[in-house]
Short mmCIF file of N, CA and C in Angstrom, two decimals:
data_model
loop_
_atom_site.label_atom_id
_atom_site.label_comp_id
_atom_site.label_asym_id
_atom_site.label_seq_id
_atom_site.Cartn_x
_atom_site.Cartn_y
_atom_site.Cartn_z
N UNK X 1 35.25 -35.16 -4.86
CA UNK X 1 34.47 -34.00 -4.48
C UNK X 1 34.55 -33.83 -2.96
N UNK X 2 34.81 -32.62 -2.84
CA UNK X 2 34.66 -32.29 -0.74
C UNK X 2 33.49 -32.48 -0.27
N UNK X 3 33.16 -32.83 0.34
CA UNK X 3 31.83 -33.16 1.07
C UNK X 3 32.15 -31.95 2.40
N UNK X 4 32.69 -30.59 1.99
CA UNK X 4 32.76 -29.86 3.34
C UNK X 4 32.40 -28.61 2.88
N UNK X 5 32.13 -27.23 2.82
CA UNK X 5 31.55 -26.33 2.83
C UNK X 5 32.44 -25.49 3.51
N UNK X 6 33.18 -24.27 3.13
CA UNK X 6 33.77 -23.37 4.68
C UNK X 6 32.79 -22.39 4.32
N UNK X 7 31.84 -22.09 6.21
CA UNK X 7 31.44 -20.67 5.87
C UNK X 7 31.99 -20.11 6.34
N UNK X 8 31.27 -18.34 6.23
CA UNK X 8 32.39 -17.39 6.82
C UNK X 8 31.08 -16.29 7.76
N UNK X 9 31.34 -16.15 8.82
CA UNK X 9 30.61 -15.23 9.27
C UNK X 9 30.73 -13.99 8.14
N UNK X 10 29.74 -13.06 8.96
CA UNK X 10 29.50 -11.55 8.85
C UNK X 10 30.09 -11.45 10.11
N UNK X 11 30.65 -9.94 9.36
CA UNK X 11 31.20 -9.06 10.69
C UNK X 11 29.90 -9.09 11.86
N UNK X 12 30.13 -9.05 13.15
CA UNK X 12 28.98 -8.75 14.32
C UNK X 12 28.35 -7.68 14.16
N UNK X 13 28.85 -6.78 13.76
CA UNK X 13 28.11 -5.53 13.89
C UNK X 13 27.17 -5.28 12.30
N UNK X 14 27.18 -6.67 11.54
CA UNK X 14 26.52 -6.59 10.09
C UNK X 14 25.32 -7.64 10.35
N UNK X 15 25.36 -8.51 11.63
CA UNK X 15 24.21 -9.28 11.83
C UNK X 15 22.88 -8.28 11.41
N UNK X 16 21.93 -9.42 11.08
CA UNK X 16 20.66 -9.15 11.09
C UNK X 16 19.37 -10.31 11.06
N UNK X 17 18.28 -9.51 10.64
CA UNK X 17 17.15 -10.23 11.19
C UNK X 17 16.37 -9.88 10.09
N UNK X 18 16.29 -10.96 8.64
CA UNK X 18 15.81 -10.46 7.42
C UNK X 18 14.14 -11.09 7.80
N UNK X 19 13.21 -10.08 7.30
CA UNK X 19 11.67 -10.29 7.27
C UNK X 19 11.34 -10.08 6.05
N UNK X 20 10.36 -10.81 5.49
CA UNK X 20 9.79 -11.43 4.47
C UNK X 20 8.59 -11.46 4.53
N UNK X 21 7.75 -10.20 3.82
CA UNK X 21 6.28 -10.43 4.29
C UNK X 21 5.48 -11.08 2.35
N UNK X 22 4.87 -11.88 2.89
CA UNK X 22 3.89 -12.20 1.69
C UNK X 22 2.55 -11.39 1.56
N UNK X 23 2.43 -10.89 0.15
CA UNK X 23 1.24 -10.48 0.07
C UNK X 23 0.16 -11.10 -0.68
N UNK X 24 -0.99 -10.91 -0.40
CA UNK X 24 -1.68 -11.76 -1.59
C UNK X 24 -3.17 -10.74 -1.79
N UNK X 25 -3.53 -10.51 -3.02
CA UNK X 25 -4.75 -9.75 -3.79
C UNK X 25 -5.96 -10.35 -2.86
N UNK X 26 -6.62 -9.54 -2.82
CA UNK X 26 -8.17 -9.98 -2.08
C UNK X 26 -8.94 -10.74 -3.18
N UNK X 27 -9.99 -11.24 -3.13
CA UNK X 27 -10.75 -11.94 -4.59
C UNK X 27 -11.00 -10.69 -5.35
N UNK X 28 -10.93 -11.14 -6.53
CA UNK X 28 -11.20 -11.10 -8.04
C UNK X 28 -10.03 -9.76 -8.16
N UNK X 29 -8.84 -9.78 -7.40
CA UNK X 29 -7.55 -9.46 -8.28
C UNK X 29 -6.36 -10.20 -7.50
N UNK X 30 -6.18 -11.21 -7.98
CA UNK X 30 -5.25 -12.16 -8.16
C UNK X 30 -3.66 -11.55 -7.75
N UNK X 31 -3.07 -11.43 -7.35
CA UNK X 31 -1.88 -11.43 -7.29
C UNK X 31 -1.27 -11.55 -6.01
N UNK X 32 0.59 -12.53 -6.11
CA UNK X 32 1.57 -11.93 -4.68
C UNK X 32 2.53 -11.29 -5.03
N UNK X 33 3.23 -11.58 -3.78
CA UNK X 33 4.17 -10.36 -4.24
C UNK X 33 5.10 -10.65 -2.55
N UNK X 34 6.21 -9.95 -2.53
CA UNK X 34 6.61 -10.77 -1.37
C UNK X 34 7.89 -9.11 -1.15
N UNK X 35 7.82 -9.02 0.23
CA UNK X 35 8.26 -7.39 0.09
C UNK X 35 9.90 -7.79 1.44
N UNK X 36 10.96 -7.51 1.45
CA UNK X 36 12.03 -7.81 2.15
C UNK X 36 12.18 -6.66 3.00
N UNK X 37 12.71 -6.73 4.20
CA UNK X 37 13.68 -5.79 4.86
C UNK X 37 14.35 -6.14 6.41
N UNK X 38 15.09 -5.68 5.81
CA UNK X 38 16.36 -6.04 7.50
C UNK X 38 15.95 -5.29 8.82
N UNK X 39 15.96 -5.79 9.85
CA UNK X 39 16.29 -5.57 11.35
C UNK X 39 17.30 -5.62 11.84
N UNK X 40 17.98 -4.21 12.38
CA UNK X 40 19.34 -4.83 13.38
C UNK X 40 18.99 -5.73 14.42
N UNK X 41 20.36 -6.59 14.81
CA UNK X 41 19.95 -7.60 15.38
C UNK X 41 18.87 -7.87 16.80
N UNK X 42 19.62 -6.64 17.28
CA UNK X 42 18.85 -6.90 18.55
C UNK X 42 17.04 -7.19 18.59
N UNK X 43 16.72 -6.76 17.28
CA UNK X 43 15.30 -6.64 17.60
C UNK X 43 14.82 -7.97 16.60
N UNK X 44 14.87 -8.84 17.78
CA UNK X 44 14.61 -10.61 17.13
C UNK X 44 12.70 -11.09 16.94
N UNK X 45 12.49 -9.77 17.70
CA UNK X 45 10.94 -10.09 18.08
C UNK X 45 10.18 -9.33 16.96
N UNK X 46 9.16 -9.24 16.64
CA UNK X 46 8.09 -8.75 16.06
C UNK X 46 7.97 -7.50 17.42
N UNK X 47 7.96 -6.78 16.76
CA UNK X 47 7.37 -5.35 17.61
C UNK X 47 6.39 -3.93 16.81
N UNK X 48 6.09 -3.13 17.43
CA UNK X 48 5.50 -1.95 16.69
C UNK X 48 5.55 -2.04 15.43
N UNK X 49 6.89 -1.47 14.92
CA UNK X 49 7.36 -1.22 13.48
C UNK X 49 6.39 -2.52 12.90
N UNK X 50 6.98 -3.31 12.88
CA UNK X 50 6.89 -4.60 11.92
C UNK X 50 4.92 -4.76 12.11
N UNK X 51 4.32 -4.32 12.75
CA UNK X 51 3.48 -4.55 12.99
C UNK X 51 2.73 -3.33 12.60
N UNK X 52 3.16 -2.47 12.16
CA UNK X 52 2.58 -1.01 11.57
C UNK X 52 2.88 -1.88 10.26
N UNK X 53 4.02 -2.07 9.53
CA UNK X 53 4.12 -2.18 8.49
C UNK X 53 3.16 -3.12 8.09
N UNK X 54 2.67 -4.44 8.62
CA UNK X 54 1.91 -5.53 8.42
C UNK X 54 -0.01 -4.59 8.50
N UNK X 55 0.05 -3.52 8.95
CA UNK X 55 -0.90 -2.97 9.31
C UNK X 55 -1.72 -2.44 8.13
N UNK X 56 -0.14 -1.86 7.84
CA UNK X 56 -0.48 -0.39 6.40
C UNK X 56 -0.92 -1.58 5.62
N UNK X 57 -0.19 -3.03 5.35
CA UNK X 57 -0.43 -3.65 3.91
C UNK X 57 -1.74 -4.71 3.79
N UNK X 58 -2.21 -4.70 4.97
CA UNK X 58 -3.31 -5.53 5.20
C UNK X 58 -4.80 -4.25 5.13
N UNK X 59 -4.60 -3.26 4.31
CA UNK X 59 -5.56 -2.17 4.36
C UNK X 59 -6.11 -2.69 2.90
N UNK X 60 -5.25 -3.00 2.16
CA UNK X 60 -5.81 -3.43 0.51
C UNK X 60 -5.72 -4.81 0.18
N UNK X 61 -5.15 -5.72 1.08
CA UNK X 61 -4.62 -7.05 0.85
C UNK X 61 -4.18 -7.66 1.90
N UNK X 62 -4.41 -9.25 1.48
CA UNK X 62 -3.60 -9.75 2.76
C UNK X 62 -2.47 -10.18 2.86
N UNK X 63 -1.74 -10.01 3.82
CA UNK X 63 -0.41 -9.48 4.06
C UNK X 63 0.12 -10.33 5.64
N UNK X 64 1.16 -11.15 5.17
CA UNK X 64 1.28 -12.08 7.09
C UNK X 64 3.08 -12.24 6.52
N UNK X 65 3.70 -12.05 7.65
CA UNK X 65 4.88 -12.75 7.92
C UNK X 65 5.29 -13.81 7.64
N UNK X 66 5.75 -14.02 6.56
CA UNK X 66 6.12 -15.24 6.15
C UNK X 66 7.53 -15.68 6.92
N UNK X 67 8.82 -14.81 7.63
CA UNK X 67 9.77 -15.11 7.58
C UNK X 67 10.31 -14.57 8.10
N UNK X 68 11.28 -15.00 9.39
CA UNK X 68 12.00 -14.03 10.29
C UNK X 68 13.20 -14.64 10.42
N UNK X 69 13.99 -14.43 9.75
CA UNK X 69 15.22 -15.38 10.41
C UNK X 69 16.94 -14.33 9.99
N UNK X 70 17.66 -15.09 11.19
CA UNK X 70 18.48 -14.23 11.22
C UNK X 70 19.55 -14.56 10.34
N UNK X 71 20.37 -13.20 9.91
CA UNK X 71 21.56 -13.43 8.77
C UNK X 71 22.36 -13.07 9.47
N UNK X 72 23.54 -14.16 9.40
CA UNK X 72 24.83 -14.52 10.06
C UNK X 72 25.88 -14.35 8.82
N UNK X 73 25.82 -15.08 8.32
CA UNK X 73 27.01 -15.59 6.98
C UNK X 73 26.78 -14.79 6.00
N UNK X 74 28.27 -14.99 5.26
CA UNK X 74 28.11 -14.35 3.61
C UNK X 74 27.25 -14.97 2.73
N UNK X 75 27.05 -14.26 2.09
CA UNK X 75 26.18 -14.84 1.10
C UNK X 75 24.51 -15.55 1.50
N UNK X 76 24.44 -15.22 2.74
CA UNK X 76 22.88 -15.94 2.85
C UNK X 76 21.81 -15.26 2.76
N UNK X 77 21.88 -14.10 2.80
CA UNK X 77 20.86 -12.70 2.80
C UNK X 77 19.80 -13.25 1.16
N UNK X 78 20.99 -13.35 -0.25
CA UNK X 78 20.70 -13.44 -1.46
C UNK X 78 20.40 -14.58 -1.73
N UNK X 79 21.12 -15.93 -0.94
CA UNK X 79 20.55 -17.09 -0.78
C UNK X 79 18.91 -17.30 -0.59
N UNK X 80 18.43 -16.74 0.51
CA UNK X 80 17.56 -16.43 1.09
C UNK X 80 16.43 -15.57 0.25
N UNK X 81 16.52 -14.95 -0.60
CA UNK X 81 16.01 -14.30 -1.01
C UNK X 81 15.74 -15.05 -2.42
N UNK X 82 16.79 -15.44 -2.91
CA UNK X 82 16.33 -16.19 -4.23
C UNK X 82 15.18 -17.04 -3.94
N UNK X 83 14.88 -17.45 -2.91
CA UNK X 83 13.72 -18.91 -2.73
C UNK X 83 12.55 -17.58 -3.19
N UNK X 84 12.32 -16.80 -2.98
CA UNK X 84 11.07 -15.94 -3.13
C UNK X 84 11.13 -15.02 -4.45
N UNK X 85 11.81 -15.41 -5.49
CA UNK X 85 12.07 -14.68 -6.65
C UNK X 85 10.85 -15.08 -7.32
N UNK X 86 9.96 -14.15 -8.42
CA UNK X 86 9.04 -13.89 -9.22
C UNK X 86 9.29 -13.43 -10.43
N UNK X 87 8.38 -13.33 -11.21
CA UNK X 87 8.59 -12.45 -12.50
C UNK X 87 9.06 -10.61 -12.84
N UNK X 88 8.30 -10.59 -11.64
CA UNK X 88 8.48 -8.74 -11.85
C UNK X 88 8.93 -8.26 -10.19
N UNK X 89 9.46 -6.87 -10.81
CA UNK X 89 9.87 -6.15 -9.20
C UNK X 89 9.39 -4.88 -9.56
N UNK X 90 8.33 -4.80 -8.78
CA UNK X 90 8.07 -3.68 -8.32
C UNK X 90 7.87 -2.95 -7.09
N UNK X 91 8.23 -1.28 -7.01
CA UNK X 91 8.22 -0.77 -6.25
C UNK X 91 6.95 0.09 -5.26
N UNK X 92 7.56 -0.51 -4.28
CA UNK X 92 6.36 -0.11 -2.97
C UNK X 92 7.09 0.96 -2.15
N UNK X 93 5.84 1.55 -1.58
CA UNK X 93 6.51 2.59 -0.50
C UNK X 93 5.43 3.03 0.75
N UNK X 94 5.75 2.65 1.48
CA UNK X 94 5.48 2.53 2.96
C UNK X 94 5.91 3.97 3.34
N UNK X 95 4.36 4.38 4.08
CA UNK X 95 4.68 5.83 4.64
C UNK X 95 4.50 5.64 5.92
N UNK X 96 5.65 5.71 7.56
CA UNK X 96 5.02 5.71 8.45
C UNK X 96 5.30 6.81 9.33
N UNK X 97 3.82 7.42 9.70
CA UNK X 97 3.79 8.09 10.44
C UNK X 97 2.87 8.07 12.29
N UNK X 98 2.89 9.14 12.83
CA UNK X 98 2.59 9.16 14.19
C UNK X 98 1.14 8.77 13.89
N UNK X 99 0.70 8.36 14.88
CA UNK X 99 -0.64 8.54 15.66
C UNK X 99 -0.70 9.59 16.42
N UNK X 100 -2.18 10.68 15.49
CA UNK X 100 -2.28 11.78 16.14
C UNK X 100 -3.07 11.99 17.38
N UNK X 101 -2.55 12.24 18.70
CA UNK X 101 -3.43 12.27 19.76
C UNK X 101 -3.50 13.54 20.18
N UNK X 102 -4.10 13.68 20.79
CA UNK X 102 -4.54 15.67 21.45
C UNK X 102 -3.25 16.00 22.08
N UNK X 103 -2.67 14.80 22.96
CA UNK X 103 -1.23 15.08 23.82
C UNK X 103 -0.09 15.81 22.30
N UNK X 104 -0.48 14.89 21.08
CA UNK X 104 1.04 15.09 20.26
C UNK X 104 0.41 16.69 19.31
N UNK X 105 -1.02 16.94 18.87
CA UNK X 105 -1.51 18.39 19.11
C UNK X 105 -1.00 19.39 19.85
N UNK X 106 -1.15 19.39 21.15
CA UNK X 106 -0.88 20.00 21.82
C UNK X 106 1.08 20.45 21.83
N UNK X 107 1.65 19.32 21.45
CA UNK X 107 3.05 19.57 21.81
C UNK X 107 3.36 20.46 20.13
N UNK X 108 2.76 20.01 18.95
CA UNK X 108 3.25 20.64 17.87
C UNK X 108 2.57 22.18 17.68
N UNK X 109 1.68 22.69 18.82
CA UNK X 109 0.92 23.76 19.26
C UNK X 109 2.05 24.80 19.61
N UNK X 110 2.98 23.67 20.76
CA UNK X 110 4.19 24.46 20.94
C UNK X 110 5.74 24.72 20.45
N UNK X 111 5.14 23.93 19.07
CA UNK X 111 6.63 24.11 17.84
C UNK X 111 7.11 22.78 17.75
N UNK X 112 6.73 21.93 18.55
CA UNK X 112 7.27 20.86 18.19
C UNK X 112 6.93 19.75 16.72
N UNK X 113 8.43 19.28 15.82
CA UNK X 113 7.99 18.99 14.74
C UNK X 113 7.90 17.77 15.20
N UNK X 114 7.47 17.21 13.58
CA UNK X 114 6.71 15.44 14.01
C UNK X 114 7.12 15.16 12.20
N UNK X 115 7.35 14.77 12.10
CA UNK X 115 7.72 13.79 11.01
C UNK X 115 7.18 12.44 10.48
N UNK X 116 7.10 12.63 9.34
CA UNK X 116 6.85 10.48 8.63
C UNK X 116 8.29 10.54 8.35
N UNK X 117 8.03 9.32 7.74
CA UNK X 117 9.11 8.02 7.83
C UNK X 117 8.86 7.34 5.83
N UNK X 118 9.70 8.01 5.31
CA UNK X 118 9.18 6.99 3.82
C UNK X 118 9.97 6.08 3.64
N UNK X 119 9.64 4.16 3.66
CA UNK X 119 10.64 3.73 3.22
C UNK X 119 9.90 2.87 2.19
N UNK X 120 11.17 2.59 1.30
CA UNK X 120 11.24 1.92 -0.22
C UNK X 120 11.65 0.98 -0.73
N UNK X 121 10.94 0.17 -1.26
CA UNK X 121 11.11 -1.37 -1.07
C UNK X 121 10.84 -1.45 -2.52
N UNK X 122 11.92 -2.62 -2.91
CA UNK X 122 11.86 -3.37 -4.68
C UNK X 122 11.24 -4.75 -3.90
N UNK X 123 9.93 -5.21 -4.31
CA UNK X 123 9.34 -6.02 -3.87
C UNK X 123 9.01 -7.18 -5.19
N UNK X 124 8.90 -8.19 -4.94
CA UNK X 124 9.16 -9.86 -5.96
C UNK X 124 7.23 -9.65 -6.03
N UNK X 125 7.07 -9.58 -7.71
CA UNK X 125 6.16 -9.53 -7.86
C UNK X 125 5.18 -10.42 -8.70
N UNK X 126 4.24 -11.32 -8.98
CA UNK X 126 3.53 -11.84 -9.87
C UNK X 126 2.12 -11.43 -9.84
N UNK X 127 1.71 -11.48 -11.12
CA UNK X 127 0.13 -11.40 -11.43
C UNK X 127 -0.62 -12.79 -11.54
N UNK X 128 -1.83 -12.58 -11.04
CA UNK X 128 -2.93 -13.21 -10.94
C UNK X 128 -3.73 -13.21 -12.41
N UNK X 129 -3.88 -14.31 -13.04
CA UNK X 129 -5.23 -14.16 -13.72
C UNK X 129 -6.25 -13.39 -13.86
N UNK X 130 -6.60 -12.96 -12.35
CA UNK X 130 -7.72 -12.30 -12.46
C UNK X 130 -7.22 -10.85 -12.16
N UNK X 131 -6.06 -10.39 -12.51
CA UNK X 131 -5.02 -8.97 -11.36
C UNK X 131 -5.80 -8.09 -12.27
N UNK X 132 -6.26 -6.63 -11.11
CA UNK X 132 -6.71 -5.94 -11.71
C UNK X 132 -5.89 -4.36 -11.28
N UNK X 133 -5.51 -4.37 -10.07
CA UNK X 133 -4.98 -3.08 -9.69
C UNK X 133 -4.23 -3.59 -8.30
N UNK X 134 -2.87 -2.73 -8.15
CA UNK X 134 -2.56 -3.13 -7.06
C UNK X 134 -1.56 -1.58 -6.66
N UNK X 135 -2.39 -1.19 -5.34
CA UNK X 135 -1.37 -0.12 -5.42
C UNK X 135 -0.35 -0.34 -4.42
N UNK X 136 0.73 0.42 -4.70
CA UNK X 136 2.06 0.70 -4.22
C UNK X 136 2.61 1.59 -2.97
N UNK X 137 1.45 2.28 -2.61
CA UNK X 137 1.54 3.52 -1.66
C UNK X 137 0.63 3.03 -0.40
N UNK X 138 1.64 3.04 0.70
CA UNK X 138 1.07 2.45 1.67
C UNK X 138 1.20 3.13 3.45
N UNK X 139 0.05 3.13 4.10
CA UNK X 139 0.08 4.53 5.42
C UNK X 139 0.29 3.51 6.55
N UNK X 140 1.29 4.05 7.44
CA UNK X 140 1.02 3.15 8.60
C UNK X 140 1.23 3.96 9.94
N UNK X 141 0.90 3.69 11.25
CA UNK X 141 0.87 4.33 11.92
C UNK X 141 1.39 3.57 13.32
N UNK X 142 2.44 4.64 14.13
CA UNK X 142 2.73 4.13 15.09
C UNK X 142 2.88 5.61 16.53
N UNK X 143 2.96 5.01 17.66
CA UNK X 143 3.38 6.00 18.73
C UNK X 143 3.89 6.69 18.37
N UNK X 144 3.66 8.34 18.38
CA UNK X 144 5.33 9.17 17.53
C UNK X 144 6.54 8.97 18.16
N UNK X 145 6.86 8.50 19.69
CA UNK X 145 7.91 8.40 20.05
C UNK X 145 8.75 6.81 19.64
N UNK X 146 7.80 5.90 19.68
CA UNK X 146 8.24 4.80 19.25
C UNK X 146 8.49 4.96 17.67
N UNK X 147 7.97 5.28 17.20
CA UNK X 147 8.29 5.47 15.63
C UNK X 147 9.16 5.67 15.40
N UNK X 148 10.05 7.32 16.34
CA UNK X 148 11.37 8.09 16.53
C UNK X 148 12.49 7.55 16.69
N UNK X 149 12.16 6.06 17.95
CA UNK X 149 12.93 5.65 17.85
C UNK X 149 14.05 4.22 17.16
N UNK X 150 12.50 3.71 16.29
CA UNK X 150 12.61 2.61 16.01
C UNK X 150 12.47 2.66 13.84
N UNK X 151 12.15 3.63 13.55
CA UNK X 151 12.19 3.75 12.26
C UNK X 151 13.78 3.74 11.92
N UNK X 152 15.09 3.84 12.52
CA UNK X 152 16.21 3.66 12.27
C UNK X 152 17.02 2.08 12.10
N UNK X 153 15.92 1.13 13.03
CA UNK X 153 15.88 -0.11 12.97
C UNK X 153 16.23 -0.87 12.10
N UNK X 154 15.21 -0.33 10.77
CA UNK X 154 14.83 -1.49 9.88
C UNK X 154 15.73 -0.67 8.18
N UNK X 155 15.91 -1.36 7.51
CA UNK X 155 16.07 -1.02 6.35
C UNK X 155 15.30 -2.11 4.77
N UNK X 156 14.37 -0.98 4.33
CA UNK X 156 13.83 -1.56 3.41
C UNK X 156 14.64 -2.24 2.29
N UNK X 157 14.46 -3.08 1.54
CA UNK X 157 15.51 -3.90 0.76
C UNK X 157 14.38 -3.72 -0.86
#
């Protein structure tokens, strides 16, 4: 038997930065659930985005970063992902939009549009004993300009 392994990079321009948030039911409805999505590389840090998103899901449940680490190689994305496999997948969807201030009023006063952001996630799901409801639709809010420029960032998985 080889005792050697060949890996193989990813192309550079396919790097990333897979996040892994855990969720878990508040008392008396039981359930996790564990939700994926990629960062291009450059953005190694926790910033806005990731922190709107942790925002919206901590409104019904608690919700923390389980996992930031970067994907280099073939095959490690699914590697990676199998450790957090469950019984069910279900789908979530994250709405993010601006924070409305009188300044971003004032500018859509003068035609300017403003947009959300829907992204869609097949998320690793189990029930609780005690699971009673868990919804799927989720609001989050960031700077409208930071939003603009950083909702291209990430891709929900």
């Amino acid at each position: 038997m080889n005792p050697f392994k060949t890996i193989k990079f990813l192309n550079v321009d396919d790097f990333r930065h897979l996040r892994v948030v855990r969720c878990r039911g508040k008392e008396y409805n039981g359930y996790s659930l564990f939700l994926f999505y990629l960062r291009d590389f450059e953005y190694e840090n926790i910033d806005e985005l990731d922190q709107g998103i942790l925002e919206s899901l901590n409104q019904t449940q608690e919700a923390v970063l389980e996992l930031n680490q970067k994907i280099l190689l073939e095959g490690q994305l699914e590697e990676v992902m199998s450790r957090y496999e469950l019984e069910e997948k279900i789908d979530i969807t994250i709405q993010l939009s601006p924070i409305v201030t009188n300044e971003l009023i004032r500018e859509v006063e003068l035609g300017r549009e403003i947009f959300s952001y829907l992204k869609y996630f097949k998320a690793n799901f189990r029930k609780g004993y005690d699971f009673m409801h868990l919804s799927n639709y989720f609001l989050g809010y960031l700077d409208v300009e930071r939003l603009n420029l950083l909702q291209n960032t990430m891709k929900a998985i």
